[in-house]
Coordinates of N, CA and C in Angstrom, one line a residue:
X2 N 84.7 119.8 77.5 CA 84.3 118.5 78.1 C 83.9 118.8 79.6
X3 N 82.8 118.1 80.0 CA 82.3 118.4 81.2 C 81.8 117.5 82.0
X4 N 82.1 116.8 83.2 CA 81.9 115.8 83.9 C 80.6 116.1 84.9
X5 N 79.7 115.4 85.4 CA 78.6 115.4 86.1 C 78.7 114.5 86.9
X6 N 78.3 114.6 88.4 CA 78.5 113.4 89.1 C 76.7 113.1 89.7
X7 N 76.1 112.4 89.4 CA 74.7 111.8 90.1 C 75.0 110.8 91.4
X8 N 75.9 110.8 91.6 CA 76.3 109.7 92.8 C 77.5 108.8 93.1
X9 N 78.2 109.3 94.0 CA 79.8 107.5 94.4 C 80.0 107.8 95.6
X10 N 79.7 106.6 95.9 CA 80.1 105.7 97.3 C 79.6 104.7 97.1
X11 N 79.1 104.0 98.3 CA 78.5 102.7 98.4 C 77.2 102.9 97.9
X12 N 76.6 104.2 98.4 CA 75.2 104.2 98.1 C 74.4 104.2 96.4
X13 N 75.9 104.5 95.2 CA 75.4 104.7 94.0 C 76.7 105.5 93.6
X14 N 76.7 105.0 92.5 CA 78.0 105.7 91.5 C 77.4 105.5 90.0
X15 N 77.6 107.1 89.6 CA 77.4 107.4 88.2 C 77.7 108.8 87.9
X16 N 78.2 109.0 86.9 CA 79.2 110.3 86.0 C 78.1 110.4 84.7
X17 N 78.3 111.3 84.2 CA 78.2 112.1 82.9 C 79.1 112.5 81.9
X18 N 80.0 111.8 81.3 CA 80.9 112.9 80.7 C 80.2 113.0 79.3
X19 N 80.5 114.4 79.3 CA 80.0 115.4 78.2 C 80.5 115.9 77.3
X20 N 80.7 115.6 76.1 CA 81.7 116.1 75.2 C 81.3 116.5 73.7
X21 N 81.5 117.4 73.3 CA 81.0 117.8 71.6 C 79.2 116.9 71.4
X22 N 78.7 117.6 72.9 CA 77.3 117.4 72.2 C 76.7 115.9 72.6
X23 N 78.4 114.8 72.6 CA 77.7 113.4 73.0 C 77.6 112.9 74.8
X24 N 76.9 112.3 75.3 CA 77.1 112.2 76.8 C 77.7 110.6 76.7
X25 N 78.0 110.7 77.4 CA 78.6 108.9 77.9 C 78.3 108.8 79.4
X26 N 77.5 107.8 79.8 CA 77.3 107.5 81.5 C 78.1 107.0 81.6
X27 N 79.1 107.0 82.9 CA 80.4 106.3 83.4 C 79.5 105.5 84.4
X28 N 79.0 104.3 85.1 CA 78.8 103.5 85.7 C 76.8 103.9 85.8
X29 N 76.0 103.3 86.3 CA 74.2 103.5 86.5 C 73.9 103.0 88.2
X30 N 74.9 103.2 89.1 CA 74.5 102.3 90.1 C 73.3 103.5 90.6
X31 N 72.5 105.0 90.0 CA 71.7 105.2 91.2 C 70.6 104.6 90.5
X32 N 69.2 105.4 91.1 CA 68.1 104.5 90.8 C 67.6 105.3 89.2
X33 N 66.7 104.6 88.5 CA 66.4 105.4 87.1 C 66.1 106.6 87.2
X34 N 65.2 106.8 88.1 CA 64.4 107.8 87.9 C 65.5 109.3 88.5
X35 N 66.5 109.2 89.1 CA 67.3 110.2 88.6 C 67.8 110.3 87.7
X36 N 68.1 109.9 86.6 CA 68.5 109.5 85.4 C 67.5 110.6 84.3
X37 N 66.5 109.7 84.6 CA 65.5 110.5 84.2 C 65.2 112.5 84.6
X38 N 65.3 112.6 85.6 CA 65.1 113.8 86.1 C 66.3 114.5 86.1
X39 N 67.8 114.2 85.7 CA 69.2 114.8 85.8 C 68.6 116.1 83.8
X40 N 68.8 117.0 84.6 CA 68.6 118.5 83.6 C 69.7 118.4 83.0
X41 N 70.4 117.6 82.4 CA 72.0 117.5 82.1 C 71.7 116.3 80.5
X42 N 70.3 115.5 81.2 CA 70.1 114.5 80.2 C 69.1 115.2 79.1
X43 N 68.2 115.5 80.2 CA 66.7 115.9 79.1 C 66.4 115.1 78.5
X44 N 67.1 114.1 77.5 CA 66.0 113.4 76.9 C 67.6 112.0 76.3
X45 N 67.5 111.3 76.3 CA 68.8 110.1 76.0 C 68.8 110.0 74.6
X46 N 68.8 111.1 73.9 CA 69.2 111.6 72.3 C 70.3 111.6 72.2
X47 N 70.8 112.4 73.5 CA 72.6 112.3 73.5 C 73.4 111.4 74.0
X48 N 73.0 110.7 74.4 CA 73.8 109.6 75.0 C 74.1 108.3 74.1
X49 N 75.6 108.0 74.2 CA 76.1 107.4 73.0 C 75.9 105.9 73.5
X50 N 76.0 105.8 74.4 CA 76.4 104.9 75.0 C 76.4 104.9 76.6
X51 N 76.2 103.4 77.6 CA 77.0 103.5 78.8 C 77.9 102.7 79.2
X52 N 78.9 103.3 80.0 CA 80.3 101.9 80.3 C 79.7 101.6 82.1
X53 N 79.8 100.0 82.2 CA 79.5 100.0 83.6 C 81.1 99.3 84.1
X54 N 81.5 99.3 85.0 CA 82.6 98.9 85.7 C 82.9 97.4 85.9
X55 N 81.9 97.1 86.5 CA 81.4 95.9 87.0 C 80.1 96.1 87.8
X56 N 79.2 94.4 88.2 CA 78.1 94.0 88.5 C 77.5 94.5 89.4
X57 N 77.9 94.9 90.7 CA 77.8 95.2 92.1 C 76.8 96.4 92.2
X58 N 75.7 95.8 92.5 CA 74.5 97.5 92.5 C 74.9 98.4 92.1
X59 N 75.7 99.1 92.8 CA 76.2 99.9 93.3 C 76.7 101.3 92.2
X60 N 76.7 100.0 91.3 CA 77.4 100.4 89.8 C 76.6 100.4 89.1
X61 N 75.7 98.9 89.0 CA 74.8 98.7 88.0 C 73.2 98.4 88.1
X62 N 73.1 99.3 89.1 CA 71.4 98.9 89.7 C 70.2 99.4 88.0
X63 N 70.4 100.5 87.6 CA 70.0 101.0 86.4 C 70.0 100.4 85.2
X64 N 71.0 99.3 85.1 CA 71.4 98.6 83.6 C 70.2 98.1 82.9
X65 N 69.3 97.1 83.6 CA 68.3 96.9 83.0 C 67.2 97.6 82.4
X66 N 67.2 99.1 83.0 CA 66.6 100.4 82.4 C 67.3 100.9 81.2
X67 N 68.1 101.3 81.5 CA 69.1 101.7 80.1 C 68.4 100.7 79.1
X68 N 68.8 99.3 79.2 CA 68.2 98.3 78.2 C 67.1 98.9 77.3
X69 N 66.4 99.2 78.5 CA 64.5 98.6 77.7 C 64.8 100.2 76.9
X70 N 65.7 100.9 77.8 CA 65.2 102.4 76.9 C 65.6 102.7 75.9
X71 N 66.8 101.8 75.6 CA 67.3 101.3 74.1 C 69.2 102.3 73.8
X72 N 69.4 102.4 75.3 CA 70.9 102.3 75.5 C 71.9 101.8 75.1
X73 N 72.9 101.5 74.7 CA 73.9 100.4 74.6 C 74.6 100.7 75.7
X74 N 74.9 99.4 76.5 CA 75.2 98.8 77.2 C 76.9 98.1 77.2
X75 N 77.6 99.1 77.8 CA 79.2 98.0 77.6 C 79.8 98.4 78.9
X76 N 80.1 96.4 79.7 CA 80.8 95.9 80.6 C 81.9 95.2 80.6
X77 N 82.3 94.5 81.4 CA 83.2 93.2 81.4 C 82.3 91.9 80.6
X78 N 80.9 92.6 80.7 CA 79.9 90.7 79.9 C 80.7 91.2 78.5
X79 N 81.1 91.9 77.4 CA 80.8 92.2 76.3 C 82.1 93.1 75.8
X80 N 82.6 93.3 76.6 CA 84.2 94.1 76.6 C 85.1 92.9 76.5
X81 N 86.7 93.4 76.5 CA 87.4 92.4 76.4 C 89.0 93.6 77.3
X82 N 89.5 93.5 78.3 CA 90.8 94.6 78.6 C 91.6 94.4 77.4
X83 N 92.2 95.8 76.8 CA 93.3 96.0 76.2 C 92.2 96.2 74.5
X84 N 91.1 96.2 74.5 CA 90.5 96.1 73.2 C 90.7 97.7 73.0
X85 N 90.3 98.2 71.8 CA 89.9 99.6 71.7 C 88.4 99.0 71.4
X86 N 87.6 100.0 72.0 CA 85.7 100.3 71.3 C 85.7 102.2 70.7
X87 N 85.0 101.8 70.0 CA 84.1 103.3 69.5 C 82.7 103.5 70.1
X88 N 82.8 104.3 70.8 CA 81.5 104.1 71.3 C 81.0 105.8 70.9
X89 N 80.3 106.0 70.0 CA 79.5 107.3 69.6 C 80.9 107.9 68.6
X90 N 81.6 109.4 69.6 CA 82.7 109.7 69.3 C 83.5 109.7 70.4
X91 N 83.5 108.9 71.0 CA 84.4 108.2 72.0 C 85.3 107.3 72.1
X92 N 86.3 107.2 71.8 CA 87.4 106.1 72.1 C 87.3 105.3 73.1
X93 N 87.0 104.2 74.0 CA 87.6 103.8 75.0 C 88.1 102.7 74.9
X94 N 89.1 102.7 76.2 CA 90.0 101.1 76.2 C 89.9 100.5 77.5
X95 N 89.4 99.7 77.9 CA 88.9 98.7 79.1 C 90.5 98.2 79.6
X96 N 91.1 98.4 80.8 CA 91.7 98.0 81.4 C 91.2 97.0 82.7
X97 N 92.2 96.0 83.4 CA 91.7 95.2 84.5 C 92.0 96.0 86.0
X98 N 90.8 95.9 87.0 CA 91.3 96.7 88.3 C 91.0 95.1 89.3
X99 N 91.2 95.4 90.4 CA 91.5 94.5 91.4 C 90.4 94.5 92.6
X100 N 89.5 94.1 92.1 CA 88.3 93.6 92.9 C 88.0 92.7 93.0
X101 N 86.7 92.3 94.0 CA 86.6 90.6 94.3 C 85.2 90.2 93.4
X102 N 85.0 90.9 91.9 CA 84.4 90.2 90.7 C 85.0 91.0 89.5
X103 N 84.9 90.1 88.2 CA 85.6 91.3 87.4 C 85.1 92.9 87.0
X104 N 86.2 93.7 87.3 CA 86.0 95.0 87.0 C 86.7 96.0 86.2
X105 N 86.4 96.5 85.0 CA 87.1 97.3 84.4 C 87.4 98.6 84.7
X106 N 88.2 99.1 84.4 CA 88.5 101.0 84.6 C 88.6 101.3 83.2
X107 N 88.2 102.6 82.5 CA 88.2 102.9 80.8 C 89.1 104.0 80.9
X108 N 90.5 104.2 79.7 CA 90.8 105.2 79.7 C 89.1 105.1 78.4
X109 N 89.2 106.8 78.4 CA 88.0 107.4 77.7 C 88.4 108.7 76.5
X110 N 88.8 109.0 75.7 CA 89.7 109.7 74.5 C 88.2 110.7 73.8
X111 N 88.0 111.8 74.1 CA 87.0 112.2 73.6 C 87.5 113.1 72.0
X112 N 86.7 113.4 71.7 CA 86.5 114.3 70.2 C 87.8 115.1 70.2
X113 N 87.8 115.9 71.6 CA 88.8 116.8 71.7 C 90.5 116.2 71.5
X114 N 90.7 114.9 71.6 CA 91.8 114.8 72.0 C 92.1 114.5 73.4
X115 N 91.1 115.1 74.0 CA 91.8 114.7 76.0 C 90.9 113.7 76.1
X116 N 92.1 113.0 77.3 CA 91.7 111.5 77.8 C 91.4 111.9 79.3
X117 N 90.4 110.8 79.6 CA 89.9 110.7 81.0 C 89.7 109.4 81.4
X118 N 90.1 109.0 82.4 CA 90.2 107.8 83.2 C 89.6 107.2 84.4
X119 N 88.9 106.5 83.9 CA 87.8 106.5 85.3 C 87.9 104.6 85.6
X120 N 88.0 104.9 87.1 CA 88.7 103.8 87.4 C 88.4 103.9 89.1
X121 N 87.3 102.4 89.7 CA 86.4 102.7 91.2 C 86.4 101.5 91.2
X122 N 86.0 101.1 92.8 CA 86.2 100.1 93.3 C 87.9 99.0 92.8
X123 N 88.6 99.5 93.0 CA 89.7 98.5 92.8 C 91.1 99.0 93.7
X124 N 91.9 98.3 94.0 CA 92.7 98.5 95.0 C 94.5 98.6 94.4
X125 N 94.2 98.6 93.2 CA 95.5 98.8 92.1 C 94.9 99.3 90.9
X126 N 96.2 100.3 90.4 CA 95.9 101.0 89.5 C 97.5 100.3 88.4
X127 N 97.0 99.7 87.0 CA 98.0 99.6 86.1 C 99.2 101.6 85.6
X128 N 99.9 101.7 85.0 CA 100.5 102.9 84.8 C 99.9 103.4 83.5
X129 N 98.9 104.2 84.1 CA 98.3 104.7 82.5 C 98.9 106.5 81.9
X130 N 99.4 106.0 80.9 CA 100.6 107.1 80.5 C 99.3 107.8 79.3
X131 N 99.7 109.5 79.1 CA 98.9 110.4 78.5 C 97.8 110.6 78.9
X132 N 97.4 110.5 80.4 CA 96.0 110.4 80.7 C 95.8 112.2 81.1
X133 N 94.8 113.2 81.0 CA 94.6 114.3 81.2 C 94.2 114.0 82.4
X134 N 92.9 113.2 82.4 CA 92.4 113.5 83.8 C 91.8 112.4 84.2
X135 N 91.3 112.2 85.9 CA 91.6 110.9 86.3 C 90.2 111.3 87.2
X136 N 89.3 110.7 87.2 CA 88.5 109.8 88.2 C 88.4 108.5 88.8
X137 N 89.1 108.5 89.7 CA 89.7 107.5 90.8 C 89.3 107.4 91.7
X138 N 89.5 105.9 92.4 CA 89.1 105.9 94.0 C 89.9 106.3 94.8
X139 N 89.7 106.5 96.0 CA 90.3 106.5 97.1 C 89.3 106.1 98.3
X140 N 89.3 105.0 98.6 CA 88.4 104.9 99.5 C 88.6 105.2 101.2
X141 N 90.1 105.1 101.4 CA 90.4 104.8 102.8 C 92.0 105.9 103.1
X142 N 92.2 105.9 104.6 CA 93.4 106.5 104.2 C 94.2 104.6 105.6
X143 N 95.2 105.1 105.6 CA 95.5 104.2 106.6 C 95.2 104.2 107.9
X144 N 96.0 105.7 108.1 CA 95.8 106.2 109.7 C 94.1 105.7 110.3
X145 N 93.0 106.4 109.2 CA 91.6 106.2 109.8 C 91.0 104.8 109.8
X146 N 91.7 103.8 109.0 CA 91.3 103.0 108.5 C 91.9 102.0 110.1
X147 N 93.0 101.9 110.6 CA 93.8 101.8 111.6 C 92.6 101.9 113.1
X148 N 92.6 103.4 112.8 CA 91.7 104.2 114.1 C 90.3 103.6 113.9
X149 N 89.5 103.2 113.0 CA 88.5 102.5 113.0 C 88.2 100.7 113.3
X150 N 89.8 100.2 112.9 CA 89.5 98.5 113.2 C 90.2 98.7 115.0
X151 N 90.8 99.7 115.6 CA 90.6 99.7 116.8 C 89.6 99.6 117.8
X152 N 88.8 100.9 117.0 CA 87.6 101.0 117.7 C 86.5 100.1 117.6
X153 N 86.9 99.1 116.3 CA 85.8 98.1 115.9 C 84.0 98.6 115.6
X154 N 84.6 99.8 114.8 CA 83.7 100.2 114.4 C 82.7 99.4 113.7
X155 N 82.9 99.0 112.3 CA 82.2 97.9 111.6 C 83.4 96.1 112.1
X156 N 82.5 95.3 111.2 CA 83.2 94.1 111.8 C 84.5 93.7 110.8
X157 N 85.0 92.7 111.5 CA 86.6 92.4 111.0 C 86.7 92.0 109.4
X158 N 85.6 91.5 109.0 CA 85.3 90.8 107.6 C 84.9 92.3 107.0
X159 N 84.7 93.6 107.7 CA 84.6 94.2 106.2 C 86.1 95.0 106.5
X160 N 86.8 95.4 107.4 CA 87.6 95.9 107.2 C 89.1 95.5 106.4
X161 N 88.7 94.0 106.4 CA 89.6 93.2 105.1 C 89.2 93.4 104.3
X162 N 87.8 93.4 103.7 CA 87.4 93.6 102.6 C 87.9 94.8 102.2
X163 N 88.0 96.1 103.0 CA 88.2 97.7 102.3 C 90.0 97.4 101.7
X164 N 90.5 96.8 102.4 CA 92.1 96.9 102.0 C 92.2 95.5 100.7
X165 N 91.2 94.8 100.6 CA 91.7 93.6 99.3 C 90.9 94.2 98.4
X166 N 89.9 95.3 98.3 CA 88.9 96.0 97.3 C 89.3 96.8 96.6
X167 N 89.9 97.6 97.7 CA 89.2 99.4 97.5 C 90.9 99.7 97.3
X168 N 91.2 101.2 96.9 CA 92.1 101.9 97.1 C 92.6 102.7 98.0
X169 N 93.9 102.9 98.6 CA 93.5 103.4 99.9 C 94.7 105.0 99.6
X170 N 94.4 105.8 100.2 CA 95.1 107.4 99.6 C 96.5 107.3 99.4
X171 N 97.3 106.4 100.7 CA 98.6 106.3 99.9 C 99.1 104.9 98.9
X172 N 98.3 104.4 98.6 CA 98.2 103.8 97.4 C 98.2 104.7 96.0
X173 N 97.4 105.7 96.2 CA 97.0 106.5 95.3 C 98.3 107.9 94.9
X174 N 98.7 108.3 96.1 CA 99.7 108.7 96.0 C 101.0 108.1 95.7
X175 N 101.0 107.1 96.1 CA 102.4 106.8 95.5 C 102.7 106.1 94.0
X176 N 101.1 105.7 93.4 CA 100.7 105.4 91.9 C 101.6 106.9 91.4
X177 N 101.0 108.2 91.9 CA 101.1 109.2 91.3 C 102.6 109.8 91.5
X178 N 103.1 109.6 92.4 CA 104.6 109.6 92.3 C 105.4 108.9 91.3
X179 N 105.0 107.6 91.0 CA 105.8 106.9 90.3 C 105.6 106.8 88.6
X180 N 104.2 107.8 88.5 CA 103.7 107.9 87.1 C 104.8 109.6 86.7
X181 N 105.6 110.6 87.9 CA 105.9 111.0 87.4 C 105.4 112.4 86.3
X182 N 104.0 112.4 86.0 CA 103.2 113.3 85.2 C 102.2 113.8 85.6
X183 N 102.5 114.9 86.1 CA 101.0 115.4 86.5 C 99.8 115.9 86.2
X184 N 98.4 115.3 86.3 CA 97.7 115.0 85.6 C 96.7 116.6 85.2
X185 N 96.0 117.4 84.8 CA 95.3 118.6 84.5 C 94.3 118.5 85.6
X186 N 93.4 117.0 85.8 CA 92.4 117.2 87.0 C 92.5 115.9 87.7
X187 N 92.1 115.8 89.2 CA 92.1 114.4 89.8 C 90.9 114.3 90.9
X188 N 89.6 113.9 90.4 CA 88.4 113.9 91.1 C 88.3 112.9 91.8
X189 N 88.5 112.7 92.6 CA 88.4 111.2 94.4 C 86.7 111.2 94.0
X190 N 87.0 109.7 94.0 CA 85.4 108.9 94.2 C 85.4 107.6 94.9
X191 N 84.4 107.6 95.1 CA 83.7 106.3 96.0 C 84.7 106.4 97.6
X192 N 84.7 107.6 98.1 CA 85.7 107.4 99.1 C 84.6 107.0 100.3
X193 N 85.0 106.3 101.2 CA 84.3 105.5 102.5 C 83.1 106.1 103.3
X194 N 81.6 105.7 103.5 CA 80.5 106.3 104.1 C 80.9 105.5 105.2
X195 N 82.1 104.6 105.6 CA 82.5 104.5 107.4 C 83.4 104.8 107.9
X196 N 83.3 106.4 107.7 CA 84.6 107.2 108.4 C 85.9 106.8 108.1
X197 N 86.3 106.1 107.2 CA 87.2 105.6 106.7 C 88.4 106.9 105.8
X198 N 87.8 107.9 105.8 CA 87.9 108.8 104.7 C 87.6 110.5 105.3
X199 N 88.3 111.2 104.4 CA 88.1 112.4 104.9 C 88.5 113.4 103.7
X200 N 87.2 113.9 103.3 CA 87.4 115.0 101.9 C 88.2 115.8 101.9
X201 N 88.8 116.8 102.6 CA 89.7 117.9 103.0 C 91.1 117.2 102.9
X202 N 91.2 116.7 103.8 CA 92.5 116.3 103.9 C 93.0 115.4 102.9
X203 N 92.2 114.8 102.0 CA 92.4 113.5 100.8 C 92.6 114.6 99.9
X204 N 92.0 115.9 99.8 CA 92.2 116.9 98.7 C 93.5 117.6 98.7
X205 N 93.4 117.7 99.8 CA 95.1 118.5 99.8 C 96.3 117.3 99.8
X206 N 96.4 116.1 100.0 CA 97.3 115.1 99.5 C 97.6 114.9 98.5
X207 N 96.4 115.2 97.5 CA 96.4 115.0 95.6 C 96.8 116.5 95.2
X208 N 96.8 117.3 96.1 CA 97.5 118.4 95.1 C 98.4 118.8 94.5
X209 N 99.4 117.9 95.0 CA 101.0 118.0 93.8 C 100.9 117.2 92.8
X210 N 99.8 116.7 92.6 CA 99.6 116.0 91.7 C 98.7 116.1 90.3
X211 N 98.2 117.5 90.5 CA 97.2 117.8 89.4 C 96.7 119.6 89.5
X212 N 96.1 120.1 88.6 CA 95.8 121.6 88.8 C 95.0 121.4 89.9
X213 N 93.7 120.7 89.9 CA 92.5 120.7 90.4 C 92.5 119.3 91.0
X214 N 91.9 119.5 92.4 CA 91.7 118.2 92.7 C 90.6 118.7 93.3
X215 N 89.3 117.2 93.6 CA 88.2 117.6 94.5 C 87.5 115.8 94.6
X216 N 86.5 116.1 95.6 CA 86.4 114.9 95.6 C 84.5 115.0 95.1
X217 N 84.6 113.6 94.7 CA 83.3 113.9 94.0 C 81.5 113.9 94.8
X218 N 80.7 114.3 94.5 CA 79.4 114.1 95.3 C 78.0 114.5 94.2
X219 N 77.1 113.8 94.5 CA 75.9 113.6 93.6 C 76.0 115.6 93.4
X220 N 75.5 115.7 92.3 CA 75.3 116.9 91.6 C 76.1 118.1 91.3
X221 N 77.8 117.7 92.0 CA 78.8 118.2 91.1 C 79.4 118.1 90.1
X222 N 79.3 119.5 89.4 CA 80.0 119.1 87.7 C 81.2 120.0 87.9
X223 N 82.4 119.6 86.7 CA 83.3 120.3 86.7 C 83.9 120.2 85.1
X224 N 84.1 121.3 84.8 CA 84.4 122.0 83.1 C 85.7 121.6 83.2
X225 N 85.7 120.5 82.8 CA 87.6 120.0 82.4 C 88.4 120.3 81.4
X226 N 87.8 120.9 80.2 CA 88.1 120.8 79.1 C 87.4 122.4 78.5

């Protein structure tokens, strides 16, 4: 099993997961035409399907392409949380996350047996038990988050928005303490393009918590499986 990242943060979020031959897109927020040009796709023969999160560009700027190209398409419009779907040879199960429109996180159950969990933009995570591996947010930590509404970096209306949206690292950590199981991999996404965040130091806070941790960026893959 192999994950591919084309893009997360604000500017665009979208995965690859790769499995026994089938691909699944995890969210379409960049623009088609990388889509098109990702050496990973070559041609959308493999692709079973795509799951989008919720509505917000960011996630779903591409959905209308998928369409015409004759993708299937599964959201919160056409999902239901707690359903099982088949999607190709894919299991997934739509859970609810905590954003300000509706948004799902999928555990995702491939051919092999391992599960993957991918779960952005939301500011709580439910307790998802047997999960292998986890693509999660972390958008903020406190301390920077703190040091930036000092300095009034951005304005006061988004810095509430980052704490009622987003997830913030010790949110994330203390999810992972209290789940008690640690997970085989833990890939950080959509973390903050306003200094809110910091790759190094968010990677070594998830490390008692999984073999591998890293945080994700357009054109990193990683062999999970």
């Amino acid at each position: 099993m192999r994950l591919i990242c084309l893009g997360s943060g604000s500017s665009g979020n979208c995965f690859l997961l790769d499995s026994g031959g089938e691909l699944l897109i995890l969210d379409a927020g960049v623009p088609f035409k990388k889509l098109l040009h990702c050496k990973q796709l070559k041609s959308f023969s493999r692709v079973s399907g795509a799951v989008i999160t919720h509505e917000h560009k960011d996630h779903s700027l591409s959905v209308p392409d998928l369409y015409k190209s004759g993708i299937e398409v599964f959201s919160p419009l056409n999902l239901k949380a707690g359903k099982k779907y088949r999607i190709g040879k894919f299991d997934v199960l739509p859970f609810l996350c905590v954003h300000d429109v509706e948004t799902f996180g999928y555990i995702i159950r491939c051919a092999t047996g391992e599960t993957l969990a991918y779960a952005t933009d939301t500011a709580a995570l439910p307790p998802l038990k047997g999960v292998d591996y986890f693509v999660v947010e972390c958008n903020y930590s406190e301390k920077l988050w703190q040091e930036n509404v000092a300095k009034a970096t951005m304005g006061f209306r988004y810095f509430g928005r980052v704490k009622e949206c987003h997830m913030g690292l010790e949110t994330l950590t203390g999810y992972f303490d209290a789940l008690k199981v640690p997970a085989k991999a833990i890939i950080l996404c959509h973390l903050s393009e306003n200094g809110n965040a910091d790759n190094e130091s968010f990677k070594a806070a998830m490390a008692p918590y999984a073999a591998l941790t890293d945080v994700a960026a357009a054109n990193k893959e990683w062999e999970l499986a």
